[in-house]
XYZ file of C-alpha atoms in Angstrom:
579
model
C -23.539 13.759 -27.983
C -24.171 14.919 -23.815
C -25.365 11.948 -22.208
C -27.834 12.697 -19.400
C -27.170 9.733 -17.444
C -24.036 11.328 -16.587
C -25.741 13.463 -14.379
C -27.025 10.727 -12.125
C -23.842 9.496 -10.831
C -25.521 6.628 -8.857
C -27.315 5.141 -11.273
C -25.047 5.874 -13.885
C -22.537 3.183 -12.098
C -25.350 0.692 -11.211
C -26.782 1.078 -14.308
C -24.581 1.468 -16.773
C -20.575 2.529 -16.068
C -19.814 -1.076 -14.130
C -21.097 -3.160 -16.830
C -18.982 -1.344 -19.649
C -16.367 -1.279 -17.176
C -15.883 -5.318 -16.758
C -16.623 -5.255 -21.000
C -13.853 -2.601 -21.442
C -11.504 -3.891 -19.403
C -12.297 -7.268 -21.142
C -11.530 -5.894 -24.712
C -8.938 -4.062 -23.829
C -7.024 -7.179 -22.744
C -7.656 -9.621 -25.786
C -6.862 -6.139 -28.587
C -3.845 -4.225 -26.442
C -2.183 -7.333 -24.666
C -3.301 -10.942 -26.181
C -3.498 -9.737 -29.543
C -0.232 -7.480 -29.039
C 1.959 -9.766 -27.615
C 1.511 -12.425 -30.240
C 1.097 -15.715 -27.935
C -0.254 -18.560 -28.147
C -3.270 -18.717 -25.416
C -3.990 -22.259 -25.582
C -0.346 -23.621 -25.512
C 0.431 -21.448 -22.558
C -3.253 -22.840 -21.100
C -1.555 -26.261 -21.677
C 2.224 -25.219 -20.531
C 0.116 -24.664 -17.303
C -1.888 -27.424 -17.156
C 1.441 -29.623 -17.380
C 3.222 -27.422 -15.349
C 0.192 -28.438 -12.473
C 0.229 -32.092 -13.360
C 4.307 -32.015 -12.538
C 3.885 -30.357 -9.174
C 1.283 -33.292 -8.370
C 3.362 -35.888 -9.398
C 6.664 -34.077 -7.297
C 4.294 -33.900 -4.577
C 3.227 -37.376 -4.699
C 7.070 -38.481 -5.307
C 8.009 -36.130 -2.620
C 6.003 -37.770 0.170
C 7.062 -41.269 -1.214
C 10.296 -40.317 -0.594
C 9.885 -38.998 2.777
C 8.363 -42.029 3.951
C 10.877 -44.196 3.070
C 13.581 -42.403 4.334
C 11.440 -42.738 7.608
C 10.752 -46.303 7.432
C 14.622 -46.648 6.574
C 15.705 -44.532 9.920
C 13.326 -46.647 11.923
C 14.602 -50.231 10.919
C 18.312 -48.996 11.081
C 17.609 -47.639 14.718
C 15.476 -50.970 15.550
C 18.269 -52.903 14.185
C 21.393 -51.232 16.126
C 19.412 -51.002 19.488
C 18.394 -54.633 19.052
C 21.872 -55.999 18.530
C 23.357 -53.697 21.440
C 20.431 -54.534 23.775
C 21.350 -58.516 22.999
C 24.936 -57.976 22.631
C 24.527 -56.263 26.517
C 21.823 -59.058 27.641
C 23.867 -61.713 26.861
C 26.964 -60.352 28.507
C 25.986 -60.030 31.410
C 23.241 -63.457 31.731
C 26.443 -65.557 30.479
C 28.813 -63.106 33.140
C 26.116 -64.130 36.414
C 25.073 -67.635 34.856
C 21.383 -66.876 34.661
C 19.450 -69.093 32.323
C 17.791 -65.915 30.755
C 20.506 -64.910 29.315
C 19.571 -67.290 26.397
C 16.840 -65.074 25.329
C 19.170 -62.221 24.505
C 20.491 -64.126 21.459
C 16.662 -63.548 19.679
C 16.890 -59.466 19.331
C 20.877 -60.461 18.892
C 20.431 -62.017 15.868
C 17.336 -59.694 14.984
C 19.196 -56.394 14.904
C 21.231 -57.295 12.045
C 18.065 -58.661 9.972
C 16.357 -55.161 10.631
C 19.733 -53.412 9.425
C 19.471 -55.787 6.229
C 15.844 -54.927 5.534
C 16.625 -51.352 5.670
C 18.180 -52.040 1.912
C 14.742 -52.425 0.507
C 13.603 -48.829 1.495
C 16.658 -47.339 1.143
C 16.421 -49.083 -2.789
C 13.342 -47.586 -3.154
C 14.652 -44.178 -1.835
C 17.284 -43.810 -4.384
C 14.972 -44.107 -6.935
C 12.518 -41.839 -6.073
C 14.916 -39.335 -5.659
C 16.432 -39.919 -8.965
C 13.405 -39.382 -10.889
C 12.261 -36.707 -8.367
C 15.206 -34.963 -9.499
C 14.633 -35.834 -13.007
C 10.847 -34.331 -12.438
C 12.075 -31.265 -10.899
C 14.373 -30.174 -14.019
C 11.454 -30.655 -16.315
C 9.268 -28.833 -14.400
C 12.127 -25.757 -14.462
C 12.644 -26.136 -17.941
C 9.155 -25.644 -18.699
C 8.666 -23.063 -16.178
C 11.574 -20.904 -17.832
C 9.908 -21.809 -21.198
C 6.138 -20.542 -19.923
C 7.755 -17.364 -18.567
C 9.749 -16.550 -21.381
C 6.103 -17.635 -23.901
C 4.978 -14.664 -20.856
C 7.462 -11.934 -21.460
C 5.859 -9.878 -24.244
C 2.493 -10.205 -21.915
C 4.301 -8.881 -19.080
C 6.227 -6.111 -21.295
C 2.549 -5.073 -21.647
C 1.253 -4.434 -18.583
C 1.672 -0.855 -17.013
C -0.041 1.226 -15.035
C -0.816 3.600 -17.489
C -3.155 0.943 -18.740
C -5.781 2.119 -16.206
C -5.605 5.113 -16.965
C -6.416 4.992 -21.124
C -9.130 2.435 -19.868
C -10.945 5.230 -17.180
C -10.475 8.154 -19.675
C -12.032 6.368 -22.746
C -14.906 4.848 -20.148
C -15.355 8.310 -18.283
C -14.087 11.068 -21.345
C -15.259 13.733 -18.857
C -12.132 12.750 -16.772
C -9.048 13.634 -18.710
C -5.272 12.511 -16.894
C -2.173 14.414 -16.724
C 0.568 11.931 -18.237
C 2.599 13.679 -15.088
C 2.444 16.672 -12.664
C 4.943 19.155 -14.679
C 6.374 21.842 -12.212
C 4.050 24.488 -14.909
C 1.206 22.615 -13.583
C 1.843 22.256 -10.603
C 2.140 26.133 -10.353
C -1.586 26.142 -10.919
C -2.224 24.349 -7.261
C 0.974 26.614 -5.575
C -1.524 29.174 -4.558
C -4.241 26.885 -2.994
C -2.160 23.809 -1.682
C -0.182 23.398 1.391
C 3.864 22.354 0.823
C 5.381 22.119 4.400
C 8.231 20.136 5.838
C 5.356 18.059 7.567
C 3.644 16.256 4.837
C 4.973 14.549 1.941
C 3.224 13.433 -0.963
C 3.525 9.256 -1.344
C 1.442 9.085 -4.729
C -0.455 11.512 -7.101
C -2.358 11.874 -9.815
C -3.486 14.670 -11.687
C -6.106 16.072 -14.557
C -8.924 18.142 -15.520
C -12.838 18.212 -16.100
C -13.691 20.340 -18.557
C -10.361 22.369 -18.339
C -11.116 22.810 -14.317
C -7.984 21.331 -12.825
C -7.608 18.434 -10.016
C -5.144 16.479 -8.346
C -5.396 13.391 -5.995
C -2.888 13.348 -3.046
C -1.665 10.371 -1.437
C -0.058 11.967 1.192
C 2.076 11.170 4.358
C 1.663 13.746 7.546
C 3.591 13.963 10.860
C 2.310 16.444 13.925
C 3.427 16.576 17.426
C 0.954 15.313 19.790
C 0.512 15.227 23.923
C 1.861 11.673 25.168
C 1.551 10.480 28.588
C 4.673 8.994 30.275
C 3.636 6.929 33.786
C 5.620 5.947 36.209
C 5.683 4.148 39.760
C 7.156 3.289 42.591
C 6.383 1.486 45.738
C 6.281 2.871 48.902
C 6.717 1.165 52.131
C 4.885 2.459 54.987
C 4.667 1.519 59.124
C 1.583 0.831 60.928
C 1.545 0.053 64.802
C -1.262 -1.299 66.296
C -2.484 -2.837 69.581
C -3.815 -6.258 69.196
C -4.704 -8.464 72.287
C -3.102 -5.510 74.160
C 0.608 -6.308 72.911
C 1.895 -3.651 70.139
C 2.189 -4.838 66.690
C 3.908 -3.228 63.787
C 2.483 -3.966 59.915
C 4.439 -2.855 57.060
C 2.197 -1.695 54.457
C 3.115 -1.592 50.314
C 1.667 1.372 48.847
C 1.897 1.782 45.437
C 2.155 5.520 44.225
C 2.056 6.497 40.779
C 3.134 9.790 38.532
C 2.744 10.504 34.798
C 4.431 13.084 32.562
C 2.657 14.398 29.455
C 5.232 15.993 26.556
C 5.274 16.361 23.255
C 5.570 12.937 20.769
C 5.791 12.683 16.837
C 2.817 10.819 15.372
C 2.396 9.899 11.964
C -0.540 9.139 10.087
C -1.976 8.701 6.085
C -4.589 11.216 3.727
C -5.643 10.500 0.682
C -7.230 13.664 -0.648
C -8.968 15.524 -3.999
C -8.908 18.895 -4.605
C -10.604 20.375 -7.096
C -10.484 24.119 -8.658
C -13.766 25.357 -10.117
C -15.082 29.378 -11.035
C -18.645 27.733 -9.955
C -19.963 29.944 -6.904
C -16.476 31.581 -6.505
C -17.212 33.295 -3.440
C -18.852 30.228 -1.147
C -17.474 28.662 1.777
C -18.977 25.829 3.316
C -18.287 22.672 5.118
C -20.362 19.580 5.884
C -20.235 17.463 8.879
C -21.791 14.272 10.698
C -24.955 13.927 9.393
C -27.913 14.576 11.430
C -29.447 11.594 13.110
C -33.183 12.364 12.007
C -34.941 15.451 10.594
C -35.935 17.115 14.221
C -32.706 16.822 14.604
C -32.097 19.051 11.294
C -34.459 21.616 12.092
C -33.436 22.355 15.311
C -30.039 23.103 13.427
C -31.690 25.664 11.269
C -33.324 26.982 14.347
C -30.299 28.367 16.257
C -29.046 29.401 12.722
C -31.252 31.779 11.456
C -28.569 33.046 8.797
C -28.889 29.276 7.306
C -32.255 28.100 6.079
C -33.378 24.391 5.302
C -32.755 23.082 1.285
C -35.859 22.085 -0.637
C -35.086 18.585 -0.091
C -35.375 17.906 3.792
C -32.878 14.641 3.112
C -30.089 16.845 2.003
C -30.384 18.770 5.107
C -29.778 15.239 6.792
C -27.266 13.630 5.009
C -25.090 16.425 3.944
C -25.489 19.454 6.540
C -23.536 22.060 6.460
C -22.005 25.515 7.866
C -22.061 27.996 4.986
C -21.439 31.818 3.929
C -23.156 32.505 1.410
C -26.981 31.440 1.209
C -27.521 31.768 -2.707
C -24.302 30.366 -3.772
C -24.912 27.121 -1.958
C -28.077 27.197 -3.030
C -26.832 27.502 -6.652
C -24.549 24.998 -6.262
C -26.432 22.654 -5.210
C -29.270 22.512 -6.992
C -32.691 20.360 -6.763
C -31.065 17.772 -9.017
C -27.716 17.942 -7.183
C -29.638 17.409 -3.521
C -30.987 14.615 -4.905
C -27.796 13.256 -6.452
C -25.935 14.122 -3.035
C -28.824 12.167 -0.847
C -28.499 9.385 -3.412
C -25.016 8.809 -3.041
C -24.933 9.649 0.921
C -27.132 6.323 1.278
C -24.652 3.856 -0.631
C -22.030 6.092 0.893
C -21.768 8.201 4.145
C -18.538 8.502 4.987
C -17.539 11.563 2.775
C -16.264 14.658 3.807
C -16.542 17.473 1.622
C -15.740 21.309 1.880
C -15.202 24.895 -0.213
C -13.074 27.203 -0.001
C -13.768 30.023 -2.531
C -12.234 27.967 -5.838
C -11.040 24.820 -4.053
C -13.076 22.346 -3.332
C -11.786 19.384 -0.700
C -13.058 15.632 -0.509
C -11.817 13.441 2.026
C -13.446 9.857 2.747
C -12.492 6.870 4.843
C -12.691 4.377 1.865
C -10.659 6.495 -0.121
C -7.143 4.065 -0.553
C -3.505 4.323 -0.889
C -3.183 1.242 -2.913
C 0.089 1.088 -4.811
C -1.268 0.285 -8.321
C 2.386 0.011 -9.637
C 3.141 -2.952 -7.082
C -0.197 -4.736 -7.605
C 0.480 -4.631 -11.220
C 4.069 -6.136 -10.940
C 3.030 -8.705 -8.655
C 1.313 -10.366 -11.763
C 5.091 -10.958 -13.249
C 5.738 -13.366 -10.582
C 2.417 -15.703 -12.079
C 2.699 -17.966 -14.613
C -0.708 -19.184 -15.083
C -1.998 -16.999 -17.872
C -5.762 -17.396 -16.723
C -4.698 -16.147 -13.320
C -3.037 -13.281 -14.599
C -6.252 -12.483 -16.569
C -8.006 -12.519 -14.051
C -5.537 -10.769 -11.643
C -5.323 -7.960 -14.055
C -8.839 -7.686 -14.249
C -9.645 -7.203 -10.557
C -6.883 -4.546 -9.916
C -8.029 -2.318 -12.810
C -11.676 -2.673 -12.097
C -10.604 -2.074 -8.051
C -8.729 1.082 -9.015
C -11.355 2.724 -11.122
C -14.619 1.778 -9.194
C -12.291 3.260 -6.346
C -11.184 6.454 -8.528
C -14.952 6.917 -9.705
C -16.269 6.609 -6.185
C -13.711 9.570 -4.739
C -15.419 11.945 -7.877
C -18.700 10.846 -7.178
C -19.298 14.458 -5.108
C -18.278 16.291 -7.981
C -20.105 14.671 -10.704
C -22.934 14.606 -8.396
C -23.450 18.575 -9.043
C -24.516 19.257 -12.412
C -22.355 22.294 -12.440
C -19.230 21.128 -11.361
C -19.192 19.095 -14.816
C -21.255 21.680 -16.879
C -18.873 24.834 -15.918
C -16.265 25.310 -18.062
C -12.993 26.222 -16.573
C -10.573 29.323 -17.633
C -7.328 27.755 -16.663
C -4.384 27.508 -18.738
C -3.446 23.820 -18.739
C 0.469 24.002 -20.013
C 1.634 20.462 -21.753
C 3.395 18.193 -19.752
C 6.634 18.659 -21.755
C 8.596 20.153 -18.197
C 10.405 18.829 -15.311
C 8.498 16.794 -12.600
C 6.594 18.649 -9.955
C 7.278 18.490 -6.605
C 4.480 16.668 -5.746
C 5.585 14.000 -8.710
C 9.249 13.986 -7.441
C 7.896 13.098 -3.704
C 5.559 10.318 -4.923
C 8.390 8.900 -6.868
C 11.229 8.962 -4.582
C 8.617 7.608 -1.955
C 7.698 4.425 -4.213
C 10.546 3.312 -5.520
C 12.695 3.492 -2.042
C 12.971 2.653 1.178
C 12.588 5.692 3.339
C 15.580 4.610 5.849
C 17.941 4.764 3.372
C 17.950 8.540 3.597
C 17.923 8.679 7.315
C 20.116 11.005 9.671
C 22.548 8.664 11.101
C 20.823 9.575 14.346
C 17.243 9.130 12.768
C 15.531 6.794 15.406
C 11.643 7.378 13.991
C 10.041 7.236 10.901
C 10.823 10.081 8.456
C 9.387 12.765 5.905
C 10.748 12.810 2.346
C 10.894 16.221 1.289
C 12.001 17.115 -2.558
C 13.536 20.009 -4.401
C 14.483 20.345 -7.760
C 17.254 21.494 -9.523
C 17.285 23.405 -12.254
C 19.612 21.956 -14.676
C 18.311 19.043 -16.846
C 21.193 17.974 -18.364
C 20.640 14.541 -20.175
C 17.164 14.696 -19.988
C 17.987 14.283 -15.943
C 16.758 16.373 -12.993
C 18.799 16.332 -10.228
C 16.617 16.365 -6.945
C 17.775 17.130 -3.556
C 15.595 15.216 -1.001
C 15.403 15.860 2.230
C 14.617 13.178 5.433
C 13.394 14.897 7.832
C 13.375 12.895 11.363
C 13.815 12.877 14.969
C 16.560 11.371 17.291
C 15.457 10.433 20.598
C 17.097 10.907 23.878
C 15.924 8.731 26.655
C 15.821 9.818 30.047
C 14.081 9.336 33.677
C 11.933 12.206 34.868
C 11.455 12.790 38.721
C 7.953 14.035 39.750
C 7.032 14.842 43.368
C 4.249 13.169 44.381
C 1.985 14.503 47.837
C 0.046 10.822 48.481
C -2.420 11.115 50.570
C -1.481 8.003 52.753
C 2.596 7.541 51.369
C 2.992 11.510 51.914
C 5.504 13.187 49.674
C 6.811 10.778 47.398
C 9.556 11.003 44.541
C 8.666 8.852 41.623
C 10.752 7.868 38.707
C 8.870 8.160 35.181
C 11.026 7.358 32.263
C 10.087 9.568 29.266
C 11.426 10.287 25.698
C 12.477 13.529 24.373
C 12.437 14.233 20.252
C 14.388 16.564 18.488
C 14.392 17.449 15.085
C 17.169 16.092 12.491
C 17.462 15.914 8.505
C 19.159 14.713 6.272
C 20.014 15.391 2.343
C 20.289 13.162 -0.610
C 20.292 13.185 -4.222
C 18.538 11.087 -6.643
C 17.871 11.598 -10.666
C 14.970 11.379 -12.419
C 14.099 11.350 -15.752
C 10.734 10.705 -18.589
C 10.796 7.560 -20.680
C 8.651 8.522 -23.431
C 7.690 4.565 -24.825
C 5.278 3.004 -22.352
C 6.729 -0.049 -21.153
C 6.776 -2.499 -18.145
C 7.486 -1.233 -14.981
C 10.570 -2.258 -13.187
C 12.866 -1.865 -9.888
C 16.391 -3.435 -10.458
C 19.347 -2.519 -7.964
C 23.192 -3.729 -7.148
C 23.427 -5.329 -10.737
C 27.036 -4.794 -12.652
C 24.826 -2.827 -15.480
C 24.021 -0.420 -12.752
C 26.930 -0.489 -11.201
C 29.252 0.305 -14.663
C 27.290 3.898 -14.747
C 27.372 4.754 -11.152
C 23.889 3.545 -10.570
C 22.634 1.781 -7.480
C 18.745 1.296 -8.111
C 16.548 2.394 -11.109
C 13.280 2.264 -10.473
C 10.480 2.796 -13.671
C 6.496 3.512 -12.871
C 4.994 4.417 -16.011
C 6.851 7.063 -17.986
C 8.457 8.338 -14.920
C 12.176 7.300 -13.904
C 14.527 7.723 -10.880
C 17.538 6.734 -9.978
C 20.239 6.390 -7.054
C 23.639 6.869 -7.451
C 26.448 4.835 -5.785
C 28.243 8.305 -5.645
C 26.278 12.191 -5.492
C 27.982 12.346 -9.372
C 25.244 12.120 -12.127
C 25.071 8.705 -13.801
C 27.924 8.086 -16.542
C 24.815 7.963 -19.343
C 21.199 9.022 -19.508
C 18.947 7.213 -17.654
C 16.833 6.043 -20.818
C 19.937 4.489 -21.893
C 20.260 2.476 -19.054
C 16.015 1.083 -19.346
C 17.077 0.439 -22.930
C 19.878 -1.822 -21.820
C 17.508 -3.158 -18.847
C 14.673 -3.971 -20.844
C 17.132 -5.960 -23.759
C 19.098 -7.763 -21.129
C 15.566 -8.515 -18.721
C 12.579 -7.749 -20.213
C-alpha cells in the first residue's frame, strides 16, 4: 500500500523516517549481529568492566612506581653530593687549619645515611613493578580473550549493512550491489569521463526503474597563480642643508609579480539522476532571492519567465528555464511547497536539468569513507561502545544519503514516473567508475606516481577485457605534474627607482603519467571488510596488498603477473588465518 507521507519529504523525516530509523537500526543489531554472532552480551559487559578496573589499578600502580623511583633518584643524589661536599669541606678546613672545617663531617656522615635510605624506596619499587608487570599480562590476556569473544561481532559488520537497512526503511530507493560496466553504459551518454576527474567513491541504484548514481569525485583544473617578487633599490639624493651639500641614500623597495598557470585540486560529491519526466526542460536554480521585490523584479526583466503560484518558491528556488509548462509540470503546487519546505531546513542545494539528467550538488553533501568508519570499530573492545559507534555511523550515513534525495522525492513525479530503462543484473565486470572508487580507497595515491610526480595525482582506470579467474585486470593511470623551478626577470619602470629588473621566482607544471596494474575481483559472501599488505600469505601468491569493501576486491601485485590463485582464495585463507 502507497503511503502519502512519502510525498512530504520534510515531514516524513521529522515525523516519521528518523524515529524508525534509530528503531531499525536498533533491531537490526540485536537479530543480524548479537543474535548472529552467538555471544555472550553480559560476560563481554563484564570482560569490560574488568578490563577498566585493571587499567585503574595499572594506573594507580604506575604512578606509585614513578614516585618512588623519584624519591629514590633524589636521596641517592642528596646522598653522593653530601658526602663529596663534606669529603671536599673537610679537606680543605683540615688543609688551612680553620676550625670550620669540623662542620663538614655532619653532611659527611649524612650522605651515606641518604644512600642507605634510598633501599626503602627502591624495596618498594621492585615490588610495584613486579606486580605491575604481573597486572599488565592479565590485562593482555583478557584483552586477547574479549577480542577473540568480539570476532564473530566484527566478522559482522560491513558496509553493506547500511545499505539493506536504507532500502528496507526507504523501499522506494533500491541499491546496485555494484556499478557493472552494462550499467554503467546507461550513464556513458550523459556523464563526463575525462583525464581530470576521478571518481573516489560511488554508489548506484534506481527509483522506480529511473536510474541514479552518487559520485564522490576528485577534480584537478589549471588556474591563474600569482608569483611576486622584489628587490630593493638603492637610490641618491643630494641636498643642501645649512648651505653645505648632503647626500642621502634612499631604500626603495620595488616589487613585480608573474601570473601563470597552477594545478589546483579540489572535491564534488554529486547525484545525477535520469528521469522521462518533462524530457525536454532545462533549467537551473541559483542564490535565492533576498525578499520577494527582489523576485519580481526578476520576472520583470524576464518576460519569457513568469512567477510560480507559490511566491516562496520563486524565493527560495529561482530559476533560469526553457520551457514554461514543463517546469511548471514539474513542479507542481505540492512540489513548490515541498521545495520551500525543505529550502528552510536547508538552503544550500543546488539543483539543475538537463533534458533527462537531473544534477544536485550541496555543500553538506560528504565524502565520508563509510568503509573506514566501520573498521575503526574493530580496534574497540567495549561492546557498548561499539553499539553505540555502529549506531551513529549508520544513522549519519543515511540521514546524510536521505538528505542529498530530498530534491527528488520532493517532486511528486520524480517518484510517481515510472522509468523505461533496462536495468541489466550486476553479474559483469566493475565499471569504471567502481574500479576508480576502489583503487582510490584501498591505496595510497603516491604509490602510482611518475618518478618525477611532485603534486598530487589523478587515478584514472581502464579495464581489461579478460576475466580470467574471476579477475579483471585494470590498467590505472596517475596522472601528475613535475615541476621545474625557476627565477623570472620582469622589467619594472618605478616611478621614483626608474627602470628596475626584479627577480620573481615562479613554478612551471608539466604534465606526466604513469601506468599500473592492479586486480580486482567480486566476493560473493558478505563478510568483514579488510586491508592486509606485506604478509608471507600475500607474498607466496605474488600479492602485495588486498584490500576488501563489501563484495568488491582488489589487489596489488609484487610483480605486473596476475596473482598465483584467485583472489577469493586468498580472503578465504585471510579470513581463516585473521578473521
Amino acid at each position: 500500500m502507497f503511503d502519502n507521507d512519502v510525498l512530504h519529504p520534510v515531514e516524513y523525516w521529522n515525523n516519521k523516517l528518523s524515529a524508525q530509523l534509530e528503531k531499525e537500526i536498533e533491531t537490526y543489531y540485536q537479530n543480524n549481529i548479537i543474535k548472529k554472532a552467538k555471544i555472550n552480551y553480559d560476560a563481554c559487559v563484564v570482560g569490560v568492566d574488568e578490563i577498566h578496573d585493571l587499567d585503574k589499578q595499572i594506573k594507580k600502580l604506575d604512578n606509585k612506581t614513578k614516585n618512588a623511583r623519584t624519591l629514590m633518584i633524589f636521596l641517592i643524589v642528596l646522598g653522593v653530593i653530601g658526602f663529596v661536599a663534606g669529603v671536599i669541606g673537610l679537606a680543605l678546613g683540615l688543609h688551612s687549619h680553620q676550625s670550620y672545617a669540623y662542620y663538614f663531617i655532619i653532611p659527611l656522615l649524612l650522605g651515606p645515611c641518604l644512600f642507605g635510605l634510598s633501599w626503602l624506596p627502591r624495596k618498594s619499587l621492585k615490588a610495584n613493578t613486579t606486580i605491575l608487570d604481573q597486572k599488565r599480562s592479565v590485562r593482555s590476556k583478557k584483552f586477547i580473550e574479549l577480542q577473540s569473544k568480539l570476532s564473530p561481532v566484527y566478522n559482522l559488520i560491513n558496509s553493506e549493512i547500511t545499505f539493506d537497512i536504507f532500502q528496507k526503511l526507504y523501499p522506494l530507493l533500491n541499491f546496485d550491489s555494484f556499478l557493472s560496466q552494462k550499467n554503467e553504459s546507461v550513464w556513458s551518454k550523459y556523464l563526463w569521463h575525462d583525464k581530470d576527474v576521478s571518481v573516489l567513491k560511488c554508489f548506484s541504484g534506481s527509483i522506480k526503474n529511473n536510474p541514479f548514481i552518487v559520485l564522490h569525485c576528485k577534480r584537478t583544473g589549471m588556474f591563474p597563480f600569482v608569483y611576486t617578487g622584489a628587490v630593493v633599490k638603492t637610490i641618491y639624493r643630494t641636498e643642501q642643508v645649512n648651505g653645505r651639500s648632503v647626500t642621502r641614500a634612499i631604500p626603495i623597495t620595488v616589487t613585480a609579480s608573474v601570473t601563470l598557470p597552477a594545478p589546483r585540486w579540489w572535491d564534488t560529491v554529486s547525484l545525477f539522476y535520469l528521469n522521462g519526466a518533462a524530457p525536454e526542460l532545462i533549467f537551473t536554480n541559483f542564490k535565492e532571492f533576498r525578499n520577494d521585490k527582489q523576485a519580481i523584479k526578476y520576472f520583470t526583466k524576464n518576460e519569457k519567465m513568469a512567477p510560480m503560484d507559490n511566491p516562496e518558491f520563486d524565493k527560495y528556488f529561482p530559476c533560469q528555464r526553457n520551457d514554461e509548462v514543463g517546469f511548471r509540470t514539474l513542479f507542481s503546487p505540492l512540489a513548490q511547497e515541498n521545495m520551500v519546505n525543505l529550502f528552510k531546513v536547508r538552503n544550500d542545494y543546488k539543483m539543475s536539468k538537463n533534458k533527462l539528467l537531473t544534477r544536485i550538488d550541496s555543500e553538506k553533501f560528504n565524502g565520508n569513507d563509510l568503509s573506514y568508519s566501520l573498521a575503526m570499530l574493530k580496534s574497540e573492545f567495549d561492546i557498548r561502545i561499539i553499539e553505540q559507534q555502529f549506531k551513529d555511523i549508520i544513522t549519519n550515513f543515511i540521514s546524510t544519503t536521505y538528505w542529498m534525495f530530498a530534491p527528488l522525492l520532493s517532486v511528486p513525479l520524480y517518484q510517481q514516473y515510472e522509468g523505461k530503462w533496462k536495468q541489466p543484473t550486476s553479474d559483469d565486470a566493475y565499471s569504471t567508475y567502481e574500479n576508480e572508487g576502489l583503487v582510490n580507497s584501498a591505496y595510497d595515491p603516491t604509490i602510482f606516481n611518475h618518478p618525477q610526480c611532485a603534486t598530487q595525482n589523478i587515478l584514472k582506470c581502464t579495464s581489461q577485457a579478460d576475466n580470467k579467474n574471476n579477475t579483471q585486470t585494470v590498467i590505472v593511470t596517475a596522472h601528475g605534474h613535475r615541476t621545474v623551478h625557476r627565477v623570472q626577470m620582469v622589467t619594472v619602470n618605478h616611478p621614483t627607482a626608474g627602470l628596475t629588473i626584479v627577480p620573481v621566482p615562479v613554478i612551471d607544471y608539466y604534465p606526466v603519467q604513469k601506468d599500473s596494474i592492479v586486480y580486482n575481483s567480486y566476493y560473493e559472501k558478505s563478510t568483514s571488510d579488510f586491508n592486509l599488505f606485506n604478509h608471507k600469505l600475500l607474498k607466496d601468491n605474488n600479492v602485495a596488498q588486498i584490500y576488501k569493501f563489501g563484495n568488491l576486491v582488489t589487489a596489488r601485485t609484487i610483480t605486473n603477473n596476475q596473482p598465483g590463485v584467485p583472489l577469493n582464495k586468498i580472503i578465504e585463507e585471510v579470513e581463516k588465518k585473521f578473521i
